[in-house]
């Protein structure tokens, strides 16, 4: 078992929600491991921005309004880049039809879960869709940074998770992005990816102001 991956999974899935303190002893008992790998994992997670040192152990980080907006702006730029790179690879004949078909499948699953009100599954499938786009870019550095940002956003927005205010629009945005990549149009793919993330950010910002 990779202790880092397991602790990260527990945090991202909400077993340890934002703001909750977590001790090394508790994790050792839950995972059945010694303190050394737990301590090392928490240090890595602190550098990932998911936890911060506390008096006893760590506390799961919750981004404030500005930090969340900053995270979304970085995500928008990186997803625009990865969508552009994916479209370039499609234009150059480097993507398989199967990989493009999987994008459609992930979009279908995200849309189905959202429309049926399964918010947790909707979030999960949505992330798989976006990660699949990023993976097609074949840029490991961008993918690793996006993984960290997605984790931070997921943890910080879980408590305010509500039914999507624009399910049809979100699905339409996904389809336009898929089409731009399939057409091998880097500029369109980048524009659709950026606009989609910024639209999501705007909705969350409005919800935060109303809360």
Tab-separated table of C-alpha atoms in Angstrom:
chain	number	residue	atom	x	y	z
A	1	UNK	CA	0.000	0.000	0.000
A	2	UNK	CA	1.247	3.476	-0.895
A	3	UNK	CA	0.550	5.422	2.291
A	4	UNK	CA	0.731	8.809	0.561
A	5	UNK	CA	-1.859	7.797	-2.050
A	6	UNK	CA	-4.142	6.326	0.604
A	7	UNK	CA	-4.073	9.380	2.883
A	8	UNK	CA	-4.571	11.642	-0.122
A	9	UNK	CA	-7.552	9.523	-1.187
A	10	UNK	CA	-9.118	9.757	2.284
A	11	UNK	CA	-8.836	13.542	2.201
A	12	UNK	CA	-10.090	14.022	-1.353
A	13	UNK	CA	-13.036	11.653	-0.820
A	14	UNK	CA	-14.076	13.593	2.280
A	15	UNK	CA	-13.292	11.036	4.979
A	16	UNK	CA	-11.263	13.859	6.499
A	17	UNK	CA	-13.095	17.035	5.382
A	18	UNK	CA	-11.723	20.566	5.173
A	19	UNK	CA	-10.936	22.038	8.568
A	20	UNK	CA	-10.681	18.702	10.334
A	21	UNK	CA	-7.536	17.934	12.351
A	22	UNK	CA	-5.805	14.636	11.634
A	23	UNK	CA	-3.196	13.029	13.876
A	24	UNK	CA	-0.416	10.689	12.882
A	25	UNK	CA	-1.627	8.160	15.448
A	26	UNK	CA	-5.136	8.114	13.993
A	27	UNK	CA	-3.792	7.482	10.503
A	28	UNK	CA	-1.421	4.798	11.749
A	29	UNK	CA	-4.299	2.953	13.385
A	30	UNK	CA	-6.588	3.330	10.370
A	31	UNK	CA	-3.981	2.200	7.852
A	32	UNK	CA	-2.104	-0.281	10.025
A	33	UNK	CA	1.306	1.256	9.369
A	34	UNK	CA	4.082	2.834	11.407
A	35	UNK	CA	4.488	6.566	11.962
A	36	UNK	CA	7.409	7.030	9.571
A	37	UNK	CA	5.499	6.560	6.276
A	38	UNK	CA	2.551	8.524	7.683
A	39	UNK	CA	4.801	11.417	8.674
A	40	UNK	CA	6.473	11.410	5.253
A	41	UNK	CA	3.080	11.319	3.519
A	42	UNK	CA	1.784	14.270	5.530
A	43	UNK	CA	4.865	16.282	4.592
A	44	UNK	CA	4.176	15.606	0.913
A	45	UNK	CA	0.517	16.490	1.337
A	46	UNK	CA	1.507	19.724	3.038
A	47	UNK	CA	3.621	20.634	0.022
A	48	UNK	CA	0.615	19.724	-2.158
A	49	UNK	CA	-1.439	22.289	-0.246
A	50	UNK	CA	-3.927	19.746	1.131
A	51	UNK	CA	-2.930	19.938	4.805
A	52	UNK	CA	-1.131	22.360	7.094
A	53	UNK	CA	0.820	21.692	10.256
A	54	UNK	CA	-1.211	21.970	13.448
A	55	UNK	CA	-0.500	21.659	17.146
A	56	UNK	CA	-1.132	17.932	16.957
A	57	UNK	CA	-0.713	16.462	13.499
A	58	UNK	CA	-2.208	18.438	10.630
A	59	UNK	CA	-5.433	20.124	9.579
A	60	UNK	CA	-7.057	19.617	6.185
A	61	UNK	CA	-6.795	22.893	4.288
A	62	UNK	CA	-9.821	24.833	3.090
A	63	UNK	CA	-9.012	27.539	0.557
A	64	UNK	CA	-10.472	30.961	1.297
A	65	UNK	CA	-12.364	32.853	-1.417
A	66	UNK	CA	-9.272	34.481	-2.925
A	67	UNK	CA	-7.177	31.313	-2.831
A	68	UNK	CA	-10.009	29.356	-4.457
A	69	UNK	CA	-10.335	31.952	-7.210
A	70	UNK	CA	-6.559	31.870	-7.726
A	71	UNK	CA	-6.663	28.069	-7.996
A	72	UNK	CA	-9.406	28.255	-10.612
A	73	UNK	CA	-7.479	30.826	-12.656
A	74	UNK	CA	-4.419	28.579	-12.715
A	75	UNK	CA	-6.622	25.602	-13.561
A	76	UNK	CA	-8.202	27.549	-16.434
A	77	UNK	CA	-4.798	28.376	-17.910
A	78	UNK	CA	-3.466	24.842	-17.570
A	79	UNK	CA	-6.602	23.203	-18.941
A	80	UNK	CA	-6.469	25.565	-21.901
A	81	UNK	CA	-2.876	24.471	-22.464
A	82	UNK	CA	-3.599	20.747	-22.189
A	83	UNK	CA	-6.646	21.021	-24.458
A	84	UNK	CA	-4.541	22.883	-27.012
A	85	UNK	CA	-1.823	20.225	-26.854
A	86	UNK	CA	-4.366	17.420	-27.159
A	87	UNK	CA	-5.860	19.051	-30.257
A	88	UNK	CA	-2.382	19.470	-31.753
A	89	UNK	CA	-1.708	15.781	-31.206
A	90	UNK	CA	-5.017	14.932	-32.871
A	91	UNK	CA	-4.157	17.191	-35.807
A	92	UNK	CA	-0.807	15.409	-36.104
A	93	UNK	CA	-2.427	11.975	-36.058
A	94	UNK	CA	-1.103	10.983	-32.636
A	95	UNK	CA	-4.438	10.252	-30.910
A	96	UNK	CA	-6.363	7.036	-31.403
A	97	UNK	CA	-10.099	6.943	-32.166
A	98	UNK	CA	-10.509	4.904	-28.972
A	99	UNK	CA	-9.034	7.691	-26.828
A	100	UNK	CA	-11.483	10.191	-28.302
A	101	UNK	CA	-14.359	7.756	-27.798
A	102	UNK	CA	-13.412	7.483	-24.126
A	103	UNK	CA	-13.760	11.265	-23.782
A	104	UNK	CA	-17.330	10.965	-25.004
A	105	UNK	CA	-17.992	8.105	-22.573
A	106	UNK	CA	-16.660	10.123	-19.629
A	107	UNK	CA	-18.757	13.130	-20.661
A	108	UNK	CA	-21.832	10.878	-20.912
A	109	UNK	CA	-21.258	9.480	-17.412
A	110	UNK	CA	-20.726	12.935	-15.913
A	111	UNK	CA	-23.888	14.265	-17.535
A	112	UNK	CA	-25.985	11.241	-16.525
A	113	UNK	CA	-24.874	11.393	-12.878
A	114	UNK	CA	-25.469	15.145	-12.676
A	115	UNK	CA	-28.933	14.966	-14.220
A	116	UNK	CA	-29.905	12.187	-11.800
A	117	UNK	CA	-28.792	14.275	-8.831
A	118	UNK	CA	-25.874	12.010	-7.872
A	119	UNK	CA	-23.567	14.876	-6.991
A	120	UNK	CA	-20.665	12.785	-5.712
A	121	UNK	CA	-20.596	10.610	-8.835
A	122	UNK	CA	-21.040	13.689	-10.997
A	123	UNK	CA	-17.977	15.331	-9.475
A	124	UNK	CA	-15.980	12.116	-9.852
A	125	UNK	CA	-16.903	11.564	-13.508
A	126	UNK	CA	-16.368	15.238	-14.290
A	127	UNK	CA	-12.847	15.053	-12.935
A	128	UNK	CA	-12.162	11.866	-14.896
A	129	UNK	CA	-13.316	13.652	-18.048
A	130	UNK	CA	-11.056	16.642	-17.493
A	131	UNK	CA	-8.127	14.471	-16.456
A	132	UNK	CA	-8.554	12.409	-19.618
A	133	UNK	CA	-8.296	15.559	-21.718
A	134	UNK	CA	-5.153	16.548	-19.832
A	135	UNK	CA	-3.679	13.066	-20.257
A	136	UNK	CA	-4.110	13.316	-24.040
A	137	UNK	CA	-1.809	16.350	-23.990
A	138	UNK	CA	1.091	14.067	-23.013
A	139	UNK	CA	2.561	16.721	-20.702
A	140	UNK	CA	3.324	15.145	-17.334
A	141	UNK	CA	4.315	18.417	-15.654
A	142	UNK	CA	0.957	20.028	-16.448
A	143	UNK	CA	-0.932	16.898	-15.389
A	144	UNK	CA	0.808	16.751	-12.013
A	145	UNK	CA	0.079	20.404	-11.241
A	146	UNK	CA	-3.534	19.981	-12.324
A	147	UNK	CA	-3.914	16.958	-10.058
A	148	UNK	CA	-2.825	19.051	-7.067
A	149	UNK	CA	-5.130	21.936	-8.000
A	150	UNK	CA	-8.087	19.623	-8.586
A	151	UNK	CA	-7.502	18.062	-5.152
A	152	UNK	CA	-7.441	21.476	-3.460
A	153	UNK	CA	-10.610	22.603	-5.242
A	154	UNK	CA	-12.451	19.352	-4.494
A	155	UNK	CA	-11.632	19.471	-0.791
A	156	UNK	CA	-12.475	23.168	-0.467
A	157	UNK	CA	-15.815	23.038	-2.308
A	158	UNK	CA	-17.189	19.727	-0.999
A	159	UNK	CA	-19.157	21.343	1.860
A	160	UNK	CA	-20.992	23.634	-0.573
A	161	UNK	CA	-21.737	20.854	-3.077
A	162	UNK	CA	-25.188	21.449	-4.559
A	163	UNK	CA	-27.059	20.408	-7.668
A	164	UNK	CA	-25.560	22.020	-10.731
A	165	UNK	CA	-27.267	25.283	-11.635
A	166	UNK	CA	-26.454	24.686	-15.298
A	167	UNK	CA	-26.284	20.936	-16.106
A	168	UNK	CA	-27.246	21.380	-19.770
A	169	UNK	CA	-24.691	24.160	-20.232
A	170	UNK	CA	-21.917	22.132	-18.597
A	171	UNK	CA	-22.600	19.157	-20.857
A	172	UNK	CA	-22.718	21.413	-23.915
A	173	UNK	CA	-19.370	22.923	-22.941
A	174	UNK	CA	-17.882	19.430	-22.612
A	175	UNK	CA	-19.196	18.482	-26.064
A	176	UNK	CA	-17.765	21.602	-27.684
A	177	UNK	CA	-14.397	20.863	-26.127
A	178	UNK	CA	-14.489	17.276	-27.391
A	179	UNK	CA	-15.429	18.463	-30.866
A	180	UNK	CA	-12.568	20.982	-31.001
A	181	UNK	CA	-10.075	18.300	-29.983
A	182	UNK	CA	-11.564	15.821	-32.467
A	183	UNK	CA	-11.325	18.459	-35.206
A	184	UNK	CA	-7.676	19.044	-34.323
A	185	UNK	CA	-8.293	22.742	-33.681
A	186	UNK	CA	-5.860	23.892	-30.949
A	187	UNK	CA	-7.161	27.456	-30.666
A	188	UNK	CA	-10.807	26.413	-30.322
A	189	UNK	CA	-9.943	23.654	-27.864
A	190	UNK	CA	-7.977	26.056	-25.661
A	191	UNK	CA	-10.740	28.669	-25.768
A	192	UNK	CA	-13.484	26.177	-24.873
A	193	UNK	CA	-11.452	24.699	-22.012
A	194	UNK	CA	-10.649	28.103	-20.521
A	195	UNK	CA	-14.208	29.398	-20.839
A	196	UNK	CA	-15.620	26.243	-19.244
A	197	UNK	CA	-13.416	26.491	-16.147
A	198	UNK	CA	-14.025	30.234	-15.758
A	199	UNK	CA	-17.793	29.707	-16.032
A	200	UNK	CA	-17.608	27.106	-13.270
A	201	UNK	CA	-15.571	29.507	-11.150
A	202	UNK	CA	-18.147	32.266	-11.650
A	203	UNK	CA	-20.987	30.033	-10.446
A	204	UNK	CA	-19.074	28.989	-7.330
A	205	UNK	CA	-18.161	32.599	-6.594
A	206	UNK	CA	-21.816	33.643	-6.799
A	207	UNK	CA	-22.824	30.789	-4.465
A	208	UNK	CA	-20.134	31.841	-2.003
A	209	UNK	CA	-21.361	35.435	-2.003
A	210	UNK	CA	-24.937	34.277	-1.356
A	211	UNK	CA	-23.959	31.958	1.500
